[in-house]
Coordinates of C-alpha atoms in Angstrom, one line a residue:
K1 CA -142.7 -29.3 -8.3
P2 CA -141.5 -29.1 -11.9
D3 CA -141.0 -25.6 -13.4
I4 CA -142.4 -26.2 -16.9
V5 CA -141.5 -23.5 -19.5
G6 CA -142.9 -23.2 -23.0
S7 CA -145.0 -25.5 -25.1
P8 CA -144.3 -29.0 -26.4
P9 CA -143.1 -29.5 -30.0
A10 CA -145.8 -29.2 -32.7
G11 CA -148.1 -32.2 -32.8
Y12 CA -147.4 -33.2 -29.2
Q13 CA -149.3 -32.5 -26.0
I14 CA -148.5 -33.2 -22.3
E15 CA -150.4 -36.2 -21.1
K16 CA -148.8 -36.6 -17.7
I17 CA -145.9 -35.2 -15.6
K18 CA -144.4 -37.5 -13.0
V19 CA -141.9 -36.4 -10.5
S20 CA -139.6 -39.0 -8.8
P21 CA -139.0 -39.2 -6.0
D22 CA -142.3 -38.0 -4.6
Y23 CA -140.6 -36.2 -1.8
V24 CA -137.1 -35.1 -0.6
K25 CA -135.7 -34.6 2.8
V26 CA -134.0 -31.3 3.5
S27 CA -132.1 -30.2 6.6
G28 CA -130.8 -26.9 7.9
P29 CA -131.6 -24.2 10.4
V30 CA -135.3 -24.0 11.4
S31 CA -135.3 -20.3 10.5
E32 CA -134.4 -21.2 6.9
L33 CA -136.8 -24.2 6.6
R34 CA -140.0 -23.1 8.4
D35 CA -141.6 -21.4 5.5
I36 CA -140.8 -24.0 2.8
E37 CA -143.9 -25.7 1.5
S38 CA -142.4 -27.1 -1.7
L39 CA -139.3 -27.0 -3.9
F40 CA -139.1 -26.4 -7.6
T41 CA -136.9 -27.8 -10.2
E42 CA -134.7 -25.7 -12.5
P43 CA -136.8 -24.6 -15.5
I44 CA -137.7 -27.5 -17.9
S45 CA -138.1 -26.3 -21.5
L46 CA -140.7 -28.3 -23.3
A47 CA -139.7 -26.9 -26.7
E48 CA -136.2 -28.4 -26.4
M49 CA -137.2 -31.9 -25.3
E50 CA -136.4 -34.9 -27.4
I51 CA -139.3 -37.4 -27.6
L52 CA -138.5 -41.1 -28.0
N53 CA -141.3 -43.6 -28.4
G54 CA -143.8 -41.1 -27.1
K55 CA -142.0 -40.6 -23.8
T56 CA -139.4 -38.2 -22.4
V57 CA -137.3 -38.6 -19.2
V58 CA -135.5 -35.5 -18.0
E59 CA -133.3 -35.2 -14.9
V60 CA -133.1 -31.7 -13.5
P61 CA -131.8 -30.3 -10.3
L62 CA -133.9 -28.7 -7.5
V63 CA -133.7 -25.0 -6.8
L64 CA -132.4 -24.8 -3.2
S65 CA -131.9 -21.1 -2.8

């Protein structure tokens, strides 16, 4: 799940957020994984995004701890 922070620049609004890939495979000890329902990205600041032709693509790492 994306961790969205802030608001988009003035004059813009969020129409759609798409995460790709739709899922990830994690492995590790069952004791560490059993309660995981979802993973989040590092925070994504909307205020700092550069918009090109009405779209923005951002690559961010997942938070694994």
